[in-house]
Structure formats: C-alpha cells, structure tokens
Amino acid sequence: MRSIFEISTRGMLSARTSTEITSNNIANANTPGYTRRAAVLNEHVQKSGTTSVGLGVNVTHIDRLRNELIDHQVNRKEHEIGELTEKSALYRLMETSLNSTENTGLNNAINDFFSAFSELSNNPQDLNLRNILISKADLMAETFRTLDRDLQGFKTQARQGTDLKLEKVNELLQEVASLNKDVAQSRSSSQEDNHALDMKTRALNDLSKLVEFDTQVNNEGDTEIRIAGIVVVSGQEASRLRAEVDEDANAYRIRLPGGKITDAAKGELAANRFMFEEGVPEAREQLNTIASSLIERVNEIHNSGFGIFDAVQRNFFDATSTNAFNIQINSALVNNPGHIAASSIAGEAGNNDNAINITSVQNERFIDNQTLSTKAIQLMALAGSKLNEIDVQLESTTAARDFLIERQEQLAGVSIDEELGNLIRFQNSFQASARVLDTGRKMFDTLLSIA
C-alpha cells in the first residue's frame, strides 16, 4: 500500500512542477531573451535485492531548451552586422556633408570659381566682375573649410563613439563575470539558475555586437571570454580594456591584459575605430589634396601675372594657405580686387591672358592625371560608394543571422498553443495521480474495516 501512496504523490508533485514551469513559459512568452524550459522526468526506482521496483516519477532537473551552438553562430554574425551597421550610420552622416546637391557642394563651388575667372577674362578691367570673382573664391574657400570642419567633427564623433563602445564592452565583461558567479553558486547547490543563464546569453549577444571574441564553458558553467586570444573573463574575474589614443597619428589602440594591443577586428567598436583611424582621414586626405593642388597651381599662374594698378606680382591665395582647413584669399586682393592678375603683361589692363590661363586649370589633369572636378566628384561620392559596398554585405549577413535566430526560436521560443496543450496534459496527469491516491486510500480503508 505504501508504494501506491508514494507513486501517486510523486506523480502529483511532478505534474505540479511541470505545470508551474509551463505557466512560467506562458507568462514570459514575450520576455526578450527568455528561453523556454521543460521539466526532465525520470522514473524513481528502488532496488530490492536483484530487482528494481518502480516507485513513480521524479523531476530530476529543469532543462533550458536552447542550442548553444546556434547562439555561437548568431554571435559570430552579430560581430559582422555590428561593424557594418555602425559603419553605415557613420558614412551616411559623412555623405550629408560630402554629397553635392543642385546648388551646393565642393564641385559646384570650384566650377563657380573658375566660371568667375572665365567671365573676368571677357572683360578684365570690369571691377564688378572682379568683386564677383572674390565673392566666388571666398565661397569656395569657405566650402573647403566647412567640409574640413565637418570631417574633423566626424572624426571626433568616431573617437567618442569608440570610447563609449569600449566602456560598454568593459561593463558587459563584468556582467558576464558576475553571472558566472550566480551560475556557479546555483550548481554548487545542485540547482541550475536558468535565469542567470538567460541573462548571460543576452549579455554575450550584446557583447558580440560590439567586439569579436571567443568563448569556452567549463564544467562549473563558467564562461571564459577571449579577445584576440587573450583571456578577459575567467570565472568571476573580468579584465578591463584600456584605450591609448594618438590624435596626430590617427591611432586608437586598445590594450588588453598583459600589454597586448588588439585591433578589435569586428563589431561596433571596430567600426568606430576604423572611422577614426582610416575612414575620416581618407576623406580628409582627398579633400586636402584637392585644396593644396588648387592653391599651388592657381598661385603659380597668378603670381606670374599683373593686376590693373601696379606691376607687383601676388599670390591669389594667402601665403599661409596650405590645405582645406586654412585656405583663404590673399587679403591684398580682397581689399583691392584690382590686384587680381588677369593680365600677363604689366601695364596692359585689358590683357586677359593670365585669366584665361587660370580658367584652363579647371580642365588640367594635374592631380593623379585627373581634373579638379573629377577629384571633387570622387570625394563627394566616397561615402556613397562605401555605403553601397556595406549595404550589400549587410543584407546578406543579416539574412544569415535572421535564419539562425529563427532556428533558435523554434527551439527556445515559447509557443502559446503548445504550452496550453502541455497544461491540459499535466492537468490530466495530476488528476490521474490524484485518482490513484484516492483509490489507494479507499483500499486502505477497506483493509482497516476488515481487520
């Protein structure tokens, strides 16, 4: 009789536990990062000599229905997606400044400058045309300076973004180490902390968007994290990554424990670091090449000509002008546009040879065998061309990641219909065990009455 009571009691307890787990699944159906759970049942057996006697069922543990290999594959995709997404956002910001519209942009400013010189060549003694030329030249110089300031701003933004991402990486490493402690404590008491495991999975997924890493889980459930082969999380200890920045050299170094420097190959951290070290400097270099080449070539021709009032030869651009950030018009010309050297011969105010020579610079191939206009268009299209490459990679990588997430969701996600079906099954099981218990009680009462 005792076995009947034990079997039925264990059956009711296991059904109750299974019902509680199913109820929790339903309650967390929309909880981000939650993994579906299920009670693992095993027959409770008692040895009796050489035979085994079944005494009902036990809930041995609560299983997290999740494929860790898929999580690992998803995180590897997240490395790439995080980098591509962050680069895309930064290049789109750059595109707003570099891309030419109908009446603005570097190429139009350069064209307007040379068009003003062309107009002056038609009537080199016209002071109004000379004032217009100064105005167009000043607008072009301001366009160069504005673009350079914008690019400097993007570089600063990339630097700050890298700092923020690095700090977030350190926070997540510490979080994983703390969760390792929770998991270890639960396992020491023979109870798996599935909530802590879910939180760790979520933290690792967040970390994967920021930086590339490898993981290894030991028998105690501790997740070891390595970045560039260096252990940064071991058990309950997390190392702190440090930044070393050299603004002048466009260098952002990330130092790992032990002194090793990593390039943070993938992730949002790598994207911001890339924009600081290469993306923005590449655009600035192209901008400065256009500006310095224009300054040098126009000054070379202008300095060989003469204005209206004297025989003094002058640069068109100020002597301090070397690049996009400091390009400006010679103040002598700004104060007196009559000094613009349209003539090739001193004293011949109606001579327009020098103005024509400067106008022809627009069509010269003196920058890498390309014209100023071609180089300006290439610069303005730089961000757009990078975006096209990024978008293609991002689309295919995102599709692969989404496929993996869908596969994981089929296993780890909560289906309300399935869980409701389980509730009915466990309810029936509980009622059946209760019926067995009631039957055993009646049998026991009958035996007592006979006795």
One Martini backbone bead per residue (centre of mass of N, CA, C, O) as a GRO file, in nm:
protein
  451
    1MET     BB    1   0.056   0.064  -0.019
    2ARG     BB    2   0.287   0.266  -0.002
    3SER     BB    3   0.350   0.271  -0.306
    4ILE     BB    4   0.091   0.408  -0.398
    5PHE     BB    5   0.131   0.673  -0.247
    6GLU     BB    6   0.408   0.744  -0.369
    7ILE     BB    7   0.337   0.743  -0.666
    8SER     BB    8   0.106   0.954  -0.658
    9THR     BB    9   0.265   1.184  -0.525
   10ARG     BB   10   0.485   1.208  -0.738
   11GLY     BB   11   0.292   1.265  -0.972
   12MET     BB   12   0.175   1.531  -0.860
   13LEU     BB   13   0.445   1.684  -0.824
   14SER     BB   14   0.537   1.669  -1.122
   15ALA     BB   15   0.284   1.806  -1.240
   16ARG     BB   16   0.311   2.066  -1.084
   17THR     BB   17   0.591   2.148  -1.186
   18SER     BB   18   0.518   2.145  -1.488
   19THR     BB   19   0.298   2.363  -1.460
   20GLU     BB   20   0.479   2.590  -1.356
   21ILE     BB   21   0.668   2.600  -1.601
   22THR     BB   22   0.450   2.653  -1.813
   23SER     BB   23   0.344   2.915  -1.687
   24ASN     BB   24   0.615   3.066  -1.716
   25ASN     BB   25   0.630   3.052  -2.021
   26ILE     BB   26   0.371   3.211  -2.078
   27ALA     BB   27   0.449   3.473  -1.919
   28ASN     BB   28   0.739   3.480  -2.115
   29ALA     BB   29   0.672   3.500  -2.424
   30ASN     BB   30   0.767   3.835  -2.435
   31THR     BB   31   1.051   3.790  -2.322
   32PRO     BB   32   1.353   3.895  -2.361
   33GLY     BB   33   1.570   3.609  -2.364
   34TYR     BB   34   1.382   3.382  -2.322
   35THR     BB   35   1.382   3.037  -2.221
   36ARG     BB   36   1.257   2.755  -2.265
   37ARG     BB   37   1.106   2.516  -2.039
   38ALA     BB   38   1.166   2.180  -1.890
   39ALA     BB   39   1.080   1.891  -1.745
   40VAL     BB   40   1.278   1.627  -1.619
   41LEU     BB   41   1.188   1.286  -1.633
   42ASN     BB   42   1.216   1.013  -1.389
   43GLU     BB   43   1.232   0.718  -1.269
   44HIS     BB   44   1.155   0.582  -0.959
   45VAL     BB   45   1.394   0.364  -0.805
   46GLN     BB   46   1.404   0.049  -0.620
   47LYS     BB   47   1.606  -0.160  -0.465
   48SER     BB   48   1.550  -0.536  -0.460
   49GLY     BB   49   1.807  -0.678  -0.473
   50THR     BB   50   1.788  -0.791  -0.810
   51THR     BB   51   1.568  -0.574  -0.819
   52SER     BB   52   1.333  -0.332  -0.958
   53VAL     BB   53   1.128  -0.071  -0.821
   54GLY     BB   54   0.862   0.122  -0.903
   55LEU     BB   55   0.805   0.477  -0.757
   56GLY     BB   56   0.763   0.658  -1.001
   57VAL     BB   57   0.842   1.014  -1.020
   58ASN     BB   58   1.098   1.255  -1.122
   59VAL     BB   59   1.242   1.576  -1.100
   60THR     BB   60   1.564   1.630  -1.189
   61HIS     BB   61   1.525   1.882  -1.396
   62ILE     BB   62   1.564   2.197  -1.565
   63ASP     BB   63   1.533   2.265  -1.900
   64ARG     BB   64   1.712   2.435  -2.152
   65LEU     BB   65   1.583   2.512  -2.477
   66ARG     BB   66   1.903   2.524  -2.615
   67ASN     BB   67   2.136   2.613  -2.876
   68GLU     BB   68   2.464   2.696  -2.840
   69LEU     BB   69   2.566   2.686  -3.133
   70ILE     BB   70   2.375   2.898  -3.247
   71ASP     BB   71   2.466   3.127  -3.068
   72HIS     BB   72   2.752   3.133  -3.179
   73GLN     BB   73   2.669   3.196  -3.474
   74VAL     BB   74   2.518   3.455  -3.417
   75ASN     BB   75   2.757   3.613  -3.290
   76ARG     BB   76   2.932   3.611  -3.545
   77LYS     BB   77   2.730   3.785  -3.705
   78GLU     BB   78   2.719   4.028  -3.508
   79HIS     BB   79   2.997   4.133  -3.556
   80GLU     BB   80   2.943   4.219  -3.852
   81ILE     BB   81   2.681   4.383  -3.819
   82GLY     BB   82   2.789   4.593  -3.622
   83GLU     BB   83   3.002   4.710  -3.810
   84LEU     BB   84   2.825   4.776  -4.061
   85THR     BB   85   2.612   4.954  -3.919
   86GLU     BB   86   2.807   5.169  -3.807
   87LYS     BB   87   2.935   5.251  -4.074
   88SER     BB   88   2.677   5.335  -4.214
   89ALA     BB   89   2.602   5.568  -4.020
   90LEU     BB   90   2.869   5.733  -4.061
   91TYR     BB   91   2.857   5.760  -4.375
   92ARG     BB   92   2.585   5.908  -4.385
   93LEU     BB   93   2.686   6.159  -4.243
   94MET     BB   94   2.909   6.222  -4.449
   95GLU     BB   95   2.726   6.246  -4.702
   96THR     BB   96   2.578   6.513  -4.624
   97SER     BB   97   2.848   6.682  -4.678
   98LEU     BB   98   2.970   6.567  -4.956
   99ASN     BB   99   2.718   6.575  -5.107
  100SER     BB  100   2.585   6.691  -5.393
  101THR     BB  101   2.380   6.943  -5.499
  102GLU     BB  102   2.252   7.164  -5.704
  103ASN     BB  103   2.393   7.443  -5.531
  104THR     BB  104   2.604   7.259  -5.392
  105GLY     BB  105   2.927   7.204  -5.322
  106LEU     BB  106   3.244   7.162  -5.426
  107ASN     BB  107   3.217   7.147  -5.734
  108ASN     BB  108   3.045   7.408  -5.767
  109ALA     BB  109   3.248   7.599  -5.634
  110ILE     BB  110   3.475   7.553  -5.841
  111ASN     BB  111   3.315   7.625  -6.096
  112ASP     BB  112   3.245   7.917  -6.008
  113PHE     BB  113   3.532   8.017  -5.991
  114PHE     BB  114   3.611   7.967  -6.293
  115SER     BB  115   3.374   8.125  -6.416
  116ALA     BB  116   3.466   8.399  -6.304
  117PHE     BB  117   3.735   8.400  -6.463
  118SER     BB  118   3.601   8.382  -6.741
  119GLU     BB  119   3.444   8.649  -6.721
  120LEU     BB  120   3.697   8.825  -6.679
  121SER     BB  121   3.834   8.761  -6.955
  122ASN     BB  122   3.617   8.935  -7.118
  123ASN     BB  123   3.659   9.179  -6.872
  124PRO     BB  124   3.938   9.277  -6.698
  125GLN     BB  125   3.833   9.587  -6.604
  126ASP     BB  126   3.597   9.479  -6.433
  127LEU     BB  127   3.517   9.533  -6.102
  128ASN     BB  128   3.262   9.361  -6.066
  129LEU     BB  129   3.388   9.091  -6.157
  130ARG     BB  130   3.604   9.094  -5.936
  131ASN     BB  131   3.407   9.083  -5.696
  132ILE     BB  132   3.277   8.818  -5.778
  133LEU     BB  133   3.533   8.647  -5.766
  134ILE     BB  134   3.586   8.689  -5.465
  135SER     BB  135   3.319   8.566  -5.373
  136LYS     BB  136   3.363   8.283  -5.501
  137ALA     BB  137   3.632   8.223  -5.361
  138ASP     BB  138   3.524   8.245  -5.072
  139LEU     BB  139   3.313   8.022  -5.100
  140MET     BB  140   3.513   7.796  -5.165
  141ALA     BB  141   3.684   7.821  -4.910
  142GLU     BB  142   3.446   7.767  -4.713
  143THR     BB  143   3.384   7.485  -4.818
  144PHE     BB  144   3.647   7.361  -4.737
  145ARG     BB  145   3.635   7.432  -4.433
  146THR     BB  146   3.364   7.295  -4.370
  147LEU     BB  147   3.441   7.009  -4.450
  148ASP     BB  148   3.673   6.986  -4.250
  149ARG     BB  149   3.505   7.030  -3.995
  150ASP     BB  150   3.316   6.793  -4.039
  151LEU     BB  151   3.535   6.573  -4.041
  152GLN     BB  152   3.640   6.638  -3.762
  153GLY     BB  153   3.369   6.574  -3.626
  154PHE     BB  154   3.361   6.273  -3.712
  155LYS     BB  155   3.619   6.197  -3.568
  156THR     BB  156   3.523   6.270  -3.285
  157GLN     BB  157   3.278   6.084  -3.290
  158ALA     BB  158   3.443   5.823  -3.328
  159ARG     BB  159   3.602   5.851  -3.068
  160GLN     BB  160   3.361   5.860  -2.874
  161GLY     BB  161   3.237   5.594  -2.970
  162THR     BB  162   3.475   5.417  -2.884
  163ASP     BB  163   3.465   5.483  -2.585
  164LEU     BB  164   3.174   5.381  -2.536
  165LYS     BB  165   3.214   5.091  -2.638
  166LEU     BB  166   3.441   5.016  -2.441
  167GLU     BB  167   3.276   5.057  -2.185
  168LYS     BB  168   3.058   4.848  -2.258
  169VAL     BB  169   3.245   4.608  -2.268
  170ASN     BB  170   3.333   4.620  -1.971
  171GLU     BB  171   3.048   4.583  -1.853
  172LEU     BB  172   2.990   4.301  -1.985
  173LEU     BB  173   3.227   4.149  -1.863
  174GLN     BB  174   3.133   4.192  -1.570
  175GLU     BB  175   2.857   4.056  -1.603
  176VAL     BB  176   2.956   3.775  -1.676
  177ALA     BB  177   3.116   3.729  -1.416
  178SER     BB  178   2.868   3.755  -1.229
  179LEU     BB  179   2.706   3.520  -1.363
  180ASN     BB  180   2.910   3.302  -1.302
  181LYS     BB  181   2.856   3.311  -1.000
  182ASP     BB  182   2.556   3.231  -1.003
  183VAL     BB  183   2.592   2.959  -1.145
  184ALA     BB  184   2.791   2.831  -0.943
  185GLN     BB  185   2.605   2.846  -0.693
  186SER     BB  186   2.373   2.672  -0.808
  187ARG     BB  187   2.545   2.414  -0.866
  188SER     BB  188   2.635   2.365  -0.567
  189SER     BB  189   2.302   2.315  -0.510
  190SER     BB  190   2.175   2.157  -0.759
  191GLN     BB  191   2.083   2.438  -0.913
  192GLU     BB  192   1.969   2.581  -1.192
  193ASP     BB  193   2.024   2.912  -1.326
  194ASN     BB  194   1.835   3.009  -1.585
  195HIS     BB  195   1.830   3.313  -1.564
  196ALA     BB  196   2.137   3.357  -1.572
  197LEU     BB  197   2.174   3.221  -1.847
  198ASP     BB  198   1.999   3.419  -2.005
  199MET     BB  199   2.165   3.672  -1.930
  200LYS     BB  200   2.426   3.571  -2.057
  201THR     BB  201   2.328   3.539  -2.345
  202ARG     BB  202   2.254   3.839  -2.375
  203ALA     BB  203   2.534   3.960  -2.311
  204LEU     BB  204   2.685   3.815  -2.543
  205ASN     BB  205   2.516   3.941  -2.768
  206ASP     BB  206   2.588   4.234  -2.704
  207LEU     BB  207   2.896   4.193  -2.728
  208SER     BB  208   2.901   4.094  -3.030
  209LYS     BB  209   2.831   4.385  -3.145
  210LEU     BB  210   3.113   4.517  -3.044
  211VAL     BB  211   3.294   4.239  -3.036
  212GLU     BB  212   3.534   4.008  -3.088
  213PHE     BB  213   3.497   3.659  -2.973
  214ASP     BB  214   3.570   3.391  -2.745
  215THR     BB  215   3.435   3.080  -2.610
  216GLN     BB  216   3.429   2.893  -2.286
  217VAL     BB  217   3.290   2.610  -2.114
  218ASN     BB  218   3.282   2.476  -1.814
  219ASN     BB  219   3.169   2.254  -1.570
  220GLU     BB  220   3.066   2.512  -1.385
  221GLY     BB  221   2.961   2.736  -1.616
  222ASP     BB  222   3.192   2.899  -1.704
  223THR     BB  223   3.270   3.185  -1.899
  224GLU     BB  224   3.515   3.220  -2.132
  225ILE     BB  225   3.693   3.513  -2.253
  226ARG     BB  226   3.830   3.600  -2.577
  227ILE     BB  227   4.060   3.851  -2.703
  228ALA     BB  228   4.289   3.789  -2.921
  229GLY     BB  229   4.361   3.533  -2.714
  230ILE     BB  230   4.274   3.692  -2.457
  231VAL     BB  231   4.192   3.681  -2.134
  232VAL     BB  232   3.896   3.863  -1.984
  233VAL     BB  233   3.731   3.605  -1.877
  234SER     BB  234   3.753   3.438  -1.549
  235GLY     BB  235   3.503   3.350  -1.411
  236GLN     BB  236   3.481   3.621  -1.168
  237GLU     BB  237   3.689   3.761  -1.369
  238ALA     BB  238   3.753   4.096  -1.505
  239SER     BB  239   3.887   4.273  -1.744
  240ARG     BB  240   4.034   4.586  -1.856
  241LEU     BB  241   4.000   4.795  -2.115
  242ARG     BB  242   4.231   5.013  -2.292
  243ALA     BB  243   4.299   5.339  -2.408
  244GLU     BB  244   4.518   5.459  -2.685
  245VAL     BB  245   4.569   5.796  -2.799
  246ASP     BB  246   4.659   5.941  -3.134
  247GLU     BB  247   4.564   6.204  -3.308
  248ASP     BB  248   4.797   6.269  -3.512
  249ALA     BB  249   4.816   5.943  -3.599
  250ASN     BB  250   4.540   5.801  -3.601
  251ALA     BB  251   4.541   5.640  -3.309
  252TYR     BB  252   4.364   5.340  -3.176
  253ARG     BB  253   4.433   5.171  -2.885
  254ILE     BB  254   4.385   4.835  -2.748
  255ARG     BB  255   4.443   4.724  -2.425
  256LEU     BB  256   4.533   4.432  -2.287
  257PRO     BB  257   4.608   4.203  -2.097
  258GLY     BB  258   4.965   4.212  -2.082
  259GLY     BB  259   4.986   4.451  -2.328
  260LYS     BB  260   4.817   4.383  -2.554
  261ILE     BB  261   4.725   4.469  -2.889
  262THR     BB  262   4.420   4.542  -3.048
  263ASP     BB  263   4.203   4.576  -3.348
  264ALA     BB  264   3.916   4.504  -3.340
  265ALA     BB  265   3.799   4.353  -3.604
  266LYS     BB  266   3.497   4.357  -3.487
  267GLY     BB  267   3.235   4.565  -3.468
  268GLU     BB  268   3.151   4.868  -3.338
  269LEU     BB  269   3.431   4.932  -3.235
  270ALA     BB  270   3.577   4.892  -3.508
  271ALA     BB  271   3.420   5.104  -3.669
  272ASN     BB  272   3.506   5.355  -3.506
  273ARG     BB  273   3.807   5.307  -3.533
  274PHE     BB  274   3.818   5.317  -3.841
  275MET     BB  275   3.711   5.607  -3.876
  276PHE     BB  276   3.943   5.739  -3.714
  277GLU     BB  277   4.192   5.605  -3.881
  278GLU     BB  278   4.056   5.597  -4.198
  279GLY     BB  279   3.789   5.711  -4.306
  280VAL     BB  280   3.831   6.018  -4.246
  281PRO     BB  281   4.129   6.055  -4.339
  282GLU     BB  282   4.069   5.987  -4.635
  283ALA     BB  283   3.885   6.232  -4.690
  284ARG     BB  284   4.085   6.451  -4.598
  285GLU     BB  285   4.308   6.387  -4.797
  286GLN     BB  286   4.145   6.447  -5.052
  287LEU     BB  287   4.071   6.737  -4.979
  288ASN     BB  288   4.369   6.841  -4.946
  289THR     BB  289   4.462   6.774  -5.230
  290ILE     BB  290   4.275   6.967  -5.374
  291ALA     BB  291   4.351   7.227  -5.226
  292SER     BB  292   4.664   7.229  -5.265
  293SER     BB  293   4.658   7.209  -5.575
  294LEU     BB  294   4.497   7.465  -5.625
  295ILE     BB  295   4.678   7.665  -5.481
  296GLU     BB  296   4.942   7.611  -5.637
  297ARG     BB  297   4.842   7.654  -5.932
  298VAL     BB  298   4.713   7.935  -5.909
  299ASN     BB  299   4.959   8.082  -5.788
  300GLU     BB  300   5.155   8.027  -6.017
  301ILE     BB  301   4.999   8.197  -6.229
  302HIS     BB  302   4.927   8.460  -6.076
  303ASN     BB  303   5.237   8.533  -6.010
  304SER     BB  304   5.283   8.594  -6.336
  305GLY     BB  305   5.096   8.838  -6.307
  306PHE     BB  306   4.867   9.130  -6.344
  307GLY     BB  307   4.724   9.407  -6.261
  308ILE     BB  308   4.603   9.731  -6.297
  309PHE     BB  309   4.793   9.933  -6.094
  310ASP     BB  310   5.047   9.730  -6.099
  311ALA     BB  311   5.371   9.526  -6.089
  312VAL     BB  312   5.275   9.331  -5.874
  313GLN     BB  313   5.330   9.009  -5.757
  314ARG     BB  314   5.071   8.768  -5.668
  315ASN     BB  315   4.890   8.580  -5.475
  316PHE     BB  316   4.575   8.453  -5.445
  317PHE     BB  317   4.659   8.298  -5.207
  318ASP     BB  318   4.752   8.276  -4.913
  319ALA     BB  319   5.057   8.187  -4.775
  320THR     BB  320   4.910   8.002  -4.545
  321SER     BB  321   4.796   7.826  -4.761
  322THR     BB  322   4.767   7.448  -4.770
  323ASN     BB  323   4.466   7.370  -4.697
  324ALA     BB  324   4.138   7.332  -4.618
  325PHE     BB  325   4.151   7.465  -4.321
  326ASN     BB  326   4.333   7.749  -4.448
  327ILE     BB  327   4.187   7.863  -4.681
  328GLN     BB  328   4.264   8.183  -4.843
  329ILE     BB  329   4.250   8.499  -4.943
  330ASN     BB  330   4.420   8.747  -5.043
  331SER     BB  331   4.392   9.049  -4.888
  332ALA     BB  332   4.479   9.235  -5.126
  333LEU     BB  333   4.237   9.139  -5.308
  334VAL     BB  334   4.003   9.198  -5.121
  335ASN     BB  335   4.069   9.512  -5.090
  336ASN     BB  336   4.180   9.488  -5.413
  337PRO     BB  337   4.063   9.356  -5.707
  338GLY     BB  338   4.275   9.495  -5.904
  339HIS     BB  339   4.507   9.269  -5.827
  340ILE     BB  340   4.407   9.084  -6.021
  341ALA     BB  341   4.579   8.860  -6.245
  342ALA     BB  342   4.482   8.888  -6.579
  343SER     BB  343   4.757   8.973  -6.673
  344SER     BB  344   5.079   8.915  -6.849
  345ILE     BB  345   5.118   9.236  -6.856
  346ALA     BB  346   5.246   9.513  -6.755
  347GLY     BB  347   5.002   9.775  -6.810
  348GLU     BB  348   4.777   9.566  -6.935
  349ALA     BB  349   4.452   9.578  -6.852
  350GLY     BB  350   4.325   9.420  -7.119
  351ASN     BB  351   4.466   9.173  -7.046
  352ASN     BB  352   4.369   8.797  -7.044
  353ASP     BB  353   4.577   8.557  -7.026
  354ASN     BB  354   4.580   8.481  -6.719
  355ALA     BB  355   4.281   8.419  -6.688
  356ILE     BB  356   4.282   8.190  -6.895
  357ASN     BB  357   4.493   8.011  -6.755
  358ILE     BB  358   4.326   7.968  -6.498
  359THR     BB  359   4.074   7.850  -6.632
  360SER     BB  360   4.232   7.593  -6.752
  361VAL     BB  361   4.273   7.437  -6.483
  362GLN     BB  362   3.998   7.285  -6.480
  363ASN     BB  363   4.118   7.082  -6.730
  364GLU     BB  364   4.344   6.976  -6.578
  365ARG     BB  365   4.578   6.689  -6.523
  366PHE     BB  366   4.729   6.732  -6.192
  367ILE     BB  367   4.570   6.487  -6.032
  368ASP     BB  368   4.631   6.188  -6.100
  369ASN     BB  369   4.528   6.248  -6.395
  370GLN     BB  370   4.318   6.468  -6.285
  371THR     BB  371   4.068   6.668  -6.223
  372LEU     BB  372   3.917   6.862  -6.001
  373SER     BB  373   3.629   6.767  -6.056
  374THR     BB  374   3.681   6.463  -6.035
  375LYS     BB  375   3.788   6.469  -5.743
  376ALA     BB  376   3.537   6.595  -5.616
  377ILE     BB  377   3.337   6.374  -5.699
  378GLN     BB  378   3.483   6.144  -5.555
  379LEU     BB  379   3.452   6.261  -5.273
  380MET     BB  380   3.136   6.282  -5.272
  381ALA     BB  381   3.121   5.954  -5.341
  382LEU     BB  382   3.261   5.800  -5.115
  383ALA     BB  383   3.031   5.728  -4.917
  384GLY     BB  384   2.841   5.595  -5.125
  385SER     BB  385   3.032   5.362  -5.211
  386LYS     BB  386   3.060   5.240  -4.929
  387LEU     BB  387   2.757   5.187  -4.883
  388ASN     BB  388   2.715   4.984  -5.108
  389GLU     BB  389   2.902   4.769  -4.993
  390ILE     BB  390   2.772   4.743  -4.712
  391ASP     BB  391   2.476   4.672  -4.793
  392VAL     BB  392   2.539   4.401  -4.922
  393GLN     BB  393   2.666   4.266  -4.672
  394LEU     BB  394   2.432   4.323  -4.472
  395GLU     BB  395   2.209   4.165  -4.609
  396SER     BB  396   2.339   3.879  -4.605
  397THR     BB  397   2.410   3.867  -4.299
  398THR     BB  398   2.124   3.915  -4.188
  399ALA     BB  399   1.992   3.669  -4.319
  400ALA     BB  400   2.167   3.460  -4.170
  401ARG     BB  401   2.094   3.548  -3.882
  402ASP     BB  402   1.781   3.516  -3.903
  403PHE     BB  403   1.787   3.213  -3.956
  404LEU     BB  404   1.915   3.134  -3.685
  405ILE     BB  405   1.702   3.264  -3.501
  406GLU     BB  406   1.467   3.092  -3.603
  407ARG     BB  407   1.584   2.822  -3.512
  408GLN     BB  408   1.603   2.897  -3.213
  409GLU     BB  409   1.298   2.970  -3.174
  410GLN     BB  410   1.188   2.682  -3.220
  411LEU     BB  411   1.322   2.594  -2.942
  412ALA     BB  412   1.320   2.860  -2.730
  413GLY     BB  413   1.050   2.940  -2.792
  414VAL     BB  414   0.719   3.042  -2.719
  415SER     BB  415   0.423   2.843  -2.747
  416ILE     BB  416   0.109   2.882  -2.660
  417ASP     BB  417  -0.026   2.631  -2.778
  418GLU     BB  418   0.172   2.424  -2.661
  419GLU     BB  419   0.140   2.504  -2.359
  420LEU     BB  420  -0.164   2.451  -2.338
  421GLY     BB  421  -0.136   2.151  -2.400
  422ASN     BB  422   0.043   2.091  -2.152
  423LEU     BB  423  -0.157   2.172  -1.934
  424ILE     BB  424  -0.361   1.949  -1.994
  425ARG     BB  425  -0.168   1.712  -1.952
  426PHE     BB  426  -0.089   1.781  -1.653
  427GLN     BB  427  -0.373   1.782  -1.540
  428ASN     BB  428  -0.436   1.488  -1.605
  429SER     BB  429  -0.204   1.373  -1.442
  430PHE     BB  430  -0.290   1.480  -1.168
  431GLN     BB  431  -0.571   1.350  -1.162
  432ALA     BB  432  -0.473   1.058  -1.188
  433SER     BB  433  -0.302   1.054  -0.930
  434ALA     BB  434  -0.535   1.129  -0.744
  435ARG     BB  435  -0.698   0.874  -0.807
  436VAL     BB  436  -0.491   0.676  -0.699
  437LEU     BB  437  -0.491   0.787  -0.413
  438ASP     BB  438  -0.792   0.736  -0.362
  439THR     BB  439  -0.782   0.432  -0.410
  440GLY     BB  440  -0.579   0.367  -0.186
  441ARG     BB  441  -0.750   0.475   0.046
  442LYS     BB  442  -0.988   0.278   0.006
  443MET     BB  443  -0.824   0.022   0.044
  444PHE     BB  444  -0.728   0.089   0.330
  445ASP     BB  445  -1.012   0.113   0.460
  446THR     BB  446  -1.097  -0.177   0.397
  447LEU     BB  447  -0.876  -0.320   0.558
  448LEU     BB  448  -0.952  -0.193   0.831
  449SER     BB  449  -1.247  -0.309   0.843
  450ILE     BB  450  -1.164  -0.609   0.840
  451ALA     BB  451  -0.977  -0.588   1.096
   0.00000   0.00000   0.00000
